[in-house]
């Protein structure tokens, strides 16, 4: 009840972010139910239905990441003075954040169920002249237990991830030498580079050798060798792992060689916020590179008919959720440095200097991540172009 009351009294922007999480949850829930419809309509193709269900893991992961990012920036679950006196300590606030995330995702799952039943014709007759009847197995009864199980995946997973991400932690101590913990070199860059190299090598080997049988996607976007897809997953994990190190490196480069006030301020912000914005930025880089590679390969082989409606929905969910997660992380970063910004303004720092520093940060990140995205996409698509 407390989570519902806090939801009713939230700021409109916070409520808008929660509604976006609910929309993403509805999209994933609809994909899961469409997979159930395929299993009902094609009982002889159980392995293909299982693979379609496996493909829903990607939009599910993107949605859960977005839900966790929104929970982190929710002001109603942020520790404040006096809350511990009424029983709302850090552990209780973590449970509250998990409950709020579960309520939001459950709303999305309910919308997905209503849409699914409507397209099947179970509510008001077949819409769209029955175009979706075959896809959703409208002639088969809906197994209630399977529907509830599939729709519970997103709320349960998102709530558990939010509780894990927001659990109370001990305050980290500064490393030896007096350097602040937030200013040290994130250690994931070598591992990320190694994973990207291994993933590209696996994709290249699988593309040249055929890679075995193709795997079906939830649309007409099928026939991809399993080893190629495994290589892309390794590449994506590598980019996400290397993201904080790349952002930290951008900050260090901006501060190199006698920096002025603007470069020094921009570099210090990037090094301090590398862990917060680096991983979402690496995930966006991985998603964009994968989509560019897939579009290039399938446009050269089978044309635009390779993308089915459910594939388009899944790709849209992944791209939208990862992009929204990056924007949410940027907002969290801005909120965390708000006291520093106010202090700079109080001591007479020109607002134009702060704006130039923000533009410099954005330009430095684009200068690094855009070529990286293009290079990874080209290398991933090269062995599959025929």
PDB file of N, CA and C in Angstrom, residues 173-231:
ATOM      1  N   UNK A 173      36.122   2.520   0.955  1.00  0.00           N
ATOM      2  CA  UNK A 173      37.234   3.333   1.438  1.00  0.00           C
ATOM      3  C   UNK A 173      38.094   3.789   0.288  1.00  0.00           C
ATOM      4  N   UNK A 174      38.770   4.912   0.481  1.00  0.00           N
ATOM      5  CA  UNK A 174      39.628   5.446  -0.573  1.00  0.00           C
ATOM      6  C   UNK A 174      40.829   4.542  -0.767  1.00  0.00           C
ATOM      7  N   UNK A 175      41.302   4.360  -2.000  1.00  0.00           N
ATOM      8  CA  UNK A 175      42.474   3.535  -2.239  1.00  0.00           C
ATOM      9  C   UNK A 175      43.725   4.177  -1.672  1.00  0.00           C
ATOM     10  N   UNK A 176      44.786   3.359  -1.591  1.00  0.00           N
ATOM     11  CA  UNK A 176      46.039   3.852  -1.041  1.00  0.00           C
ATOM     12  C   UNK A 176      46.588   4.975  -1.918  1.00  0.00           C
ATOM     13  N   UNK A 177      47.252   5.912  -1.278  1.00  0.00           N
ATOM     14  CA  UNK A 177      47.799   7.040  -2.009  1.00  0.00           C
ATOM     15  C   UNK A 177      46.904   8.246  -1.957  1.00  0.00           C
ATOM     16  N   UNK A 178      45.702   8.145  -1.298  1.00  0.00           N
ATOM     17  CA  UNK A 178      44.842   9.294  -1.135  1.00  0.00           C
ATOM     18  C   UNK A 178      43.923   9.560  -2.296  1.00  0.00           C
ATOM     19  N   UNK A 179      43.979   8.769  -3.371  1.00  0.00           N
ATOM     20  CA  UNK A 179      43.121   9.025  -4.525  1.00  0.00           C
ATOM     21  C   UNK A 179      41.716   8.559  -4.218  1.00  0.00           C
ATOM     22  N   UNK A 180      40.728   9.335  -4.581  1.00  0.00           N
ATOM     23  CA  UNK A 180      39.347   8.996  -4.316  1.00  0.00           C
ATOM     24  C   UNK A 180      38.956   7.749  -5.095  1.00  0.00           C
ATOM     25  N   UNK A 181      38.068   6.909  -4.481  1.00  0.00           N
ATOM     26  CA  UNK A 181      37.684   5.651  -5.121  1.00  0.00           C
ATOM     27  C   UNK A 181      36.998   5.870  -6.442  1.00  0.00           C
ATOM     28  N   UNK A 182      36.198   6.945  -6.551  1.00  0.00           N
ATOM     29  CA  UNK A 182      35.491   7.198  -7.791  1.00  0.00           C
ATOM     30  C   UNK A 182      36.424   7.667  -8.898  1.00  0.00           C
ATOM     31  N   UNK A 183      37.643   8.170  -8.532  1.00  0.00           N
ATOM     32  CA  UNK A 183      38.559   8.682  -9.528  1.00  0.00           C
ATOM     33  C   UNK A 183      39.530   7.619 -10.021  1.00  0.00           C
ATOM     34  N   UNK A 184      39.608   6.379  -9.442  1.00  0.00           N
ATOM     35  CA  UNK A 184      40.541   5.364  -9.892  1.00  0.00           C
ATOM     36  C   UNK A 184      40.085   4.848 -11.283  1.00  0.00           C
ATOM     37  N   UNK A 185      41.047   4.036 -12.229  1.00  0.00           N
ATOM     38  CA  UNK A 185      40.840   3.391 -13.545  1.00  0.00           C
ATOM     39  C   UNK A 185      39.987   2.168 -13.390  1.00  0.00           C
ATOM     40  N   UNK A 186      38.782   2.317 -13.899  1.00  0.00           N
ATOM     41  CA  UNK A 186      37.980   1.061 -13.822  1.00  0.00           C
ATOM     42  C   UNK A 186      38.732  -0.103 -14.445  1.00  0.00           C
ATOM     43  N   UNK A 187      38.617  -1.240 -13.764  1.00  0.00           N
ATOM     44  CA  UNK A 187      39.438  -2.392 -14.147  1.00  0.00           C
ATOM     45  C   UNK A 187      38.828  -3.250 -15.245  1.00  0.00           C
ATOM     46  N   UNK A 188      37.671  -2.881 -15.791  1.00  0.00           N
ATOM     47  CA  UNK A 188      37.026  -3.757 -16.761  1.00  0.00           C
ATOM     48  C   UNK A 188      37.465  -3.578 -18.192  1.00  0.00           C
ATOM     49  N   UNK A 189      38.295  -2.563 -18.487  1.00  0.00           N
ATOM     50  CA  UNK A 189      38.658  -2.296 -19.882  1.00  0.00           C
ATOM     51  C   UNK A 189      39.425  -3.445 -20.526  1.00  0.00           C
ATOM     52  N   UNK A 190      40.469  -4.013 -19.897  1.00  0.00           N
ATOM     53  CA  UNK A 190      41.151  -5.143 -20.558  1.00  0.00           C
ATOM     54  C   UNK A 190      40.244  -6.340 -20.799  1.00  0.00           C
ATOM     55  N   UNK A 191      39.390  -6.654 -19.808  1.00  0.00           N
ATOM     56  CA  UNK A 191      38.465  -7.769 -19.990  1.00  0.00           C
ATOM     57  C   UNK A 191      37.467  -7.481 -21.098  1.00  0.00           C
ATOM     58  N   UNK A 192      37.000  -6.243 -21.172  1.00  0.00           N
ATOM     59  CA  UNK A 192      36.059  -5.893 -22.229  1.00  0.00           C
ATOM     60  C   UNK A 192      36.678  -6.004 -23.608  1.00  0.00           C
ATOM     61  N   UNK A 193      37.903  -5.515 -23.759  1.00  0.00           N
ATOM     62  CA  UNK A 193      38.592  -5.618 -25.049  1.00  0.00           C
ATOM     63  C   UNK A 193      38.802  -7.082 -25.424  1.00  0.00           C
ATOM     64  N   UNK A 194      39.168  -7.905 -24.445  1.00  0.00           N
ATOM     65  CA  UNK A 194      39.369  -9.331 -24.728  1.00  0.00           C
ATOM     66  C   UNK A 194      38.069 -10.001 -25.162  1.00  0.00           C
ATOM     67  N   UNK A 195      36.963  -9.683 -24.502  1.00  0.00           N
ATOM     68  CA  UNK A 195      35.684 -10.284 -24.876  1.00  0.00           C
ATOM     69  C   UNK A 195      35.245  -9.838 -26.263  1.00  0.00           C
ATOM     70  N   UNK A 196      35.459  -8.555 -26.594  1.00  0.00           N
ATOM     71  CA  UNK A 196      35.110  -8.081 -27.931  1.00  0.00           C
ATOM     72  C   UNK A 196      35.935  -8.816 -28.989  1.00  0.00           C
ATOM     73  N   UNK A 197      37.229  -8.974 -28.742  1.00  0.00           N
ATOM     74  CA  UNK A 197      38.084  -9.675 -29.696  1.00  0.00           C
ATOM     75  C   UNK A 197      37.662 -11.134 -29.856  1.00  0.00           C
ATOM     76  N   UNK A 198      37.356 -11.797 -28.745  1.00  0.00           N
ATOM     77  CA  UNK A 198      36.918 -13.195 -28.819  1.00  0.00           C
ATOM     78  C   UNK A 198      35.587 -13.306 -29.558  1.00  0.00           C
ATOM     79  N   UNK A 199      34.656 -12.405 -29.252  1.00  0.00           N
ATOM     80  CA  UNK A 199      33.359 -12.450 -29.930  1.00  0.00           C
ATOM     81  C   UNK A 199      33.479 -12.241 -31.423  1.00  0.00           C
ATOM     82  N   UNK A 200      34.284 -11.272 -31.851  1.00  0.00           N
ATOM     83  CA  UNK A 200      34.476 -11.043 -33.284  1.00  0.00           C
ATOM     84  C   UNK A 200      35.170 -12.223 -33.948  1.00  0.00           C
ATOM     85  N   UNK A 201      36.117 -12.849 -33.235  1.00  0.00           N
ATOM     86  CA  UNK A 201      36.785 -14.023 -33.794  1.00  0.00           C
ATOM     87  C   UNK A 201      35.808 -15.189 -33.971  1.00  0.00           C
ATOM     88  N   UNK A 202      34.932 -15.390 -32.986  1.00  0.00           N
ATOM     89  CA  UNK A 202      33.928 -16.455 -33.102  1.00  0.00           C
ATOM     90  C   UNK A 202      32.975 -16.176 -34.256  1.00  0.00           C
ATOM     91  N   UNK A 203      32.539 -14.935 -34.404  1.00  0.00           N
ATOM     92  CA  UNK A 203      31.658 -14.583 -35.514  1.00  0.00           C
ATOM     93  C   UNK A 203      32.336 -14.802 -36.855  1.00  0.00           C
ATOM     94  N   UNK A 204      33.605 -14.424 -36.958  1.00  0.00           N
ATOM     95  CA  UNK A 204      34.331 -14.592 -38.217  1.00  0.00           C
ATOM     96  C   UNK A 204      34.489 -16.062 -38.564  1.00  0.00           C
ATOM     97  N   UNK A 205      34.859 -16.878 -37.590  1.00  0.00           N
ATOM     98  CA  UNK A 205      35.033 -18.312 -37.844  1.00  0.00           C
ATOM     99  C   UNK A 205      33.705 -18.963 -38.216  1.00  0.00           C
ATOM    100  N   UNK A 206      32.645 -18.616 -37.483  1.00  0.00           N
ATOM    101  CA  UNK A 206      31.345 -19.217 -37.771  1.00  0.00           C
ATOM    102  C   UNK A 206      30.812 -18.768 -39.123  1.00  0.00           C
ATOM    103  N   UNK A 207      31.047 -17.489 -39.486  1.00  0.00           N
ATOM    104  CA  UNK A 207      30.566 -17.004 -40.775  1.00  0.00           C
ATOM    105  C   UNK A 207      31.259 -17.662 -41.942  1.00  0.00           C
ATOM    106  N   UNK A 208      32.556 -17.939 -41.798  1.00  0.00           N
ATOM    107  CA  UNK A 208      33.288 -18.553 -42.904  1.00  0.00           C
ATOM    108  C   UNK A 208      33.036 -20.046 -43.011  1.00  0.00           C
ATOM    109  N   UNK A 209      32.751 -20.690 -41.858  1.00  0.00           N
ATOM    110  CA  UNK A 209      32.557 -22.144 -41.878  1.00  0.00           C
ATOM    111  C   UNK A 209      31.105 -22.551 -41.972  1.00  0.00           C
ATOM    112  N   UNK A 210      30.189 -21.592 -41.975  1.00  0.00           N
ATOM    113  CA  UNK A 210      28.770 -21.929 -42.046  1.00  0.00           C
ATOM    114  C   UNK A 210      28.099 -21.919 -40.704  1.00  0.00           C
ATOM    115  N   UNK A 211      28.815 -22.301 -39.633  1.00  0.00           N
ATOM    116  CA  UNK A 211      28.312 -22.166 -38.272  1.00  0.00           C
ATOM    117  C   UNK A 211      27.188 -23.090 -37.887  1.00  0.00           C
ATOM    118  N   UNK A 212      26.814 -24.060 -38.738  1.00  0.00           N
ATOM    119  CA  UNK A 212      25.745 -24.971 -38.367  1.00  0.00           C
ATOM    120  C   UNK A 212      24.383 -24.470 -38.795  1.00  0.00           C
ATOM    121  N   UNK A 213      23.354 -25.075 -38.235  1.00  0.00           N
ATOM    122  CA  UNK A 213      21.988 -24.737 -38.605  1.00  0.00           C
ATOM    123  C   UNK A 213      21.601 -23.374 -38.077  1.00  0.00           C
ATOM    124  N   UNK A 214      20.636 -22.767 -38.758  1.00  0.00           N
ATOM    125  CA  UNK A 214      20.154 -21.462 -38.338  1.00  0.00           C
ATOM    126  C   UNK A 214      19.161 -21.563 -37.208  1.00  0.00           C
ATOM    127  N   UNK A 215      19.039 -20.488 -36.460  1.00  0.00           N
ATOM    128  CA  UNK A 215      18.089 -20.415 -35.352  1.00  0.00           C
ATOM    129  C   UNK A 215      16.925 -19.530 -35.748  1.00  0.00           C
ATOM    130  N   UNK A 216      15.689 -19.950 -35.463  1.00  0.00           N
ATOM    131  CA  UNK A 216      14.536 -19.120 -35.818  1.00  0.00           C
ATOM    132  C   UNK A 216      14.339 -17.987 -34.825  1.00  0.00           C
ATOM    133  N   UNK A 217      14.010 -16.824 -35.339  1.00  0.00           N
ATOM    134  CA  UNK A 217      13.656 -15.669 -34.520  1.00  0.00           C
ATOM    135  C   UNK A 217      12.140 -15.539 -34.455  1.00  0.00           C
ATOM    136  N   UNK A 218      11.601 -14.678 -33.567  1.00  0.00           N
ATOM    137  CA  UNK A 218      10.153 -14.554 -33.455  1.00  0.00           C
ATOM    138  C   UNK A 218       9.513 -13.804 -34.603  1.00  0.00           C
ATOM    139  N   UNK A 219      10.031 -13.841 -35.769  1.00  0.00           N
ATOM    140  CA  UNK A 219       9.416 -13.225 -36.938  1.00  0.00           C
ATOM    141  C   UNK A 219       9.852 -14.005 -38.148  1.00  0.00           C
ATOM    142  N   UNK A 220      10.288 -13.312 -39.195  1.00  0.00           N
ATOM    143  CA  UNK A 220      10.877 -13.988 -40.346  1.00  0.00           C
ATOM    144  C   UNK A 220      12.371 -13.708 -40.426  1.00  0.00           C
ATOM    145  N   UNK A 221      12.943 -13.257 -39.325  1.00  0.00           N
ATOM    146  CA  UNK A 221      14.355 -12.897 -39.263  1.00  0.00           C
ATOM    147  C   UNK A 221      15.112 -14.104 -38.726  1.00  0.00           C
ATOM    148  N   UNK A 222      15.285 -15.129 -39.594  1.00  0.00           N
ATOM    149  CA  UNK A 222      15.823 -16.388 -39.098  1.00  0.00           C
ATOM    150  C   UNK A 222      17.000 -16.826 -39.941  1.00  0.00           C
ATOM    151  N   UNK A 223      17.519 -18.014 -39.617  1.00  0.00           N
ATOM    152  CA  UNK A 223      18.614 -18.579 -40.372  1.00  0.00           C
ATOM    153  C   UNK A 223      19.993 -18.176 -39.892  1.00  0.00           C
ATOM    154  N   UNK A 224      20.124 -17.503 -38.751  1.00  0.00           N
ATOM    155  CA  UNK A 224      21.430 -17.069 -38.257  1.00  0.00           C
ATOM    156  C   UNK A 224      22.140 -18.250 -37.596  1.00  0.00           C
ATOM    157  N   UNK A 225      23.411 -18.504 -37.956  1.00  0.00           N
ATOM    158  CA  UNK A 225      24.145 -19.583 -37.284  1.00  0.00           C
ATOM    159  C   UNK A 225      24.250 -19.323 -35.793  1.00  0.00           C
ATOM    160  N   UNK A 226      24.151 -20.401 -35.024  1.00  0.00           N
ATOM    161  CA  UNK A 226      24.175 -20.253 -33.560  1.00  0.00           C
ATOM    162  C   UNK A 226      25.496 -19.679 -33.079  1.00  0.00           C
ATOM    163  N   UNK A 227      26.622 -20.090 -33.707  1.00  0.00           N
ATOM    164  CA  UNK A 227      27.918 -19.580 -33.277  1.00  0.00           C
ATOM    165  C   UNK A 227      28.061 -18.093 -33.551  1.00  0.00           C
ATOM    166  N   UNK A 228      27.458 -17.602 -34.646  1.00  0.00           N
ATOM    167  CA  UNK A 228      27.502 -16.172 -34.936  1.00  0.00           C
ATOM    168  C   UNK A 228      26.771 -15.390 -33.850  1.00  0.00           C
ATOM    169  N   UNK A 229      25.631 -15.892 -33.450  1.00  0.00           N
ATOM    170  CA  UNK A 229      24.866 -15.212 -32.404  1.00  0.00           C
ATOM    171  C   UNK A 229      25.584 -15.266 -31.062  1.00  0.00           C
ATOM    172  N   UNK A 230      26.237 -16.388 -30.777  1.00  0.00           N
ATOM    173  CA  UNK A 230      27.017 -16.475 -29.544  1.00  0.00           C
ATOM    174  C   UNK A 230      28.180 -15.487 -29.562  1.00  0.00           C
ATOM    175  N   UNK A 231      28.806 -15.340 -30.734  1.00  0.00           N
ATOM    176  CA  UNK A 231      29.880 -14.361 -30.853  1.00  0.00           C
ATOM    177  C   UNK A 231      29.400 -12.946 -30.637  1.00  0.00           C
TER     178      UNK A 231
END
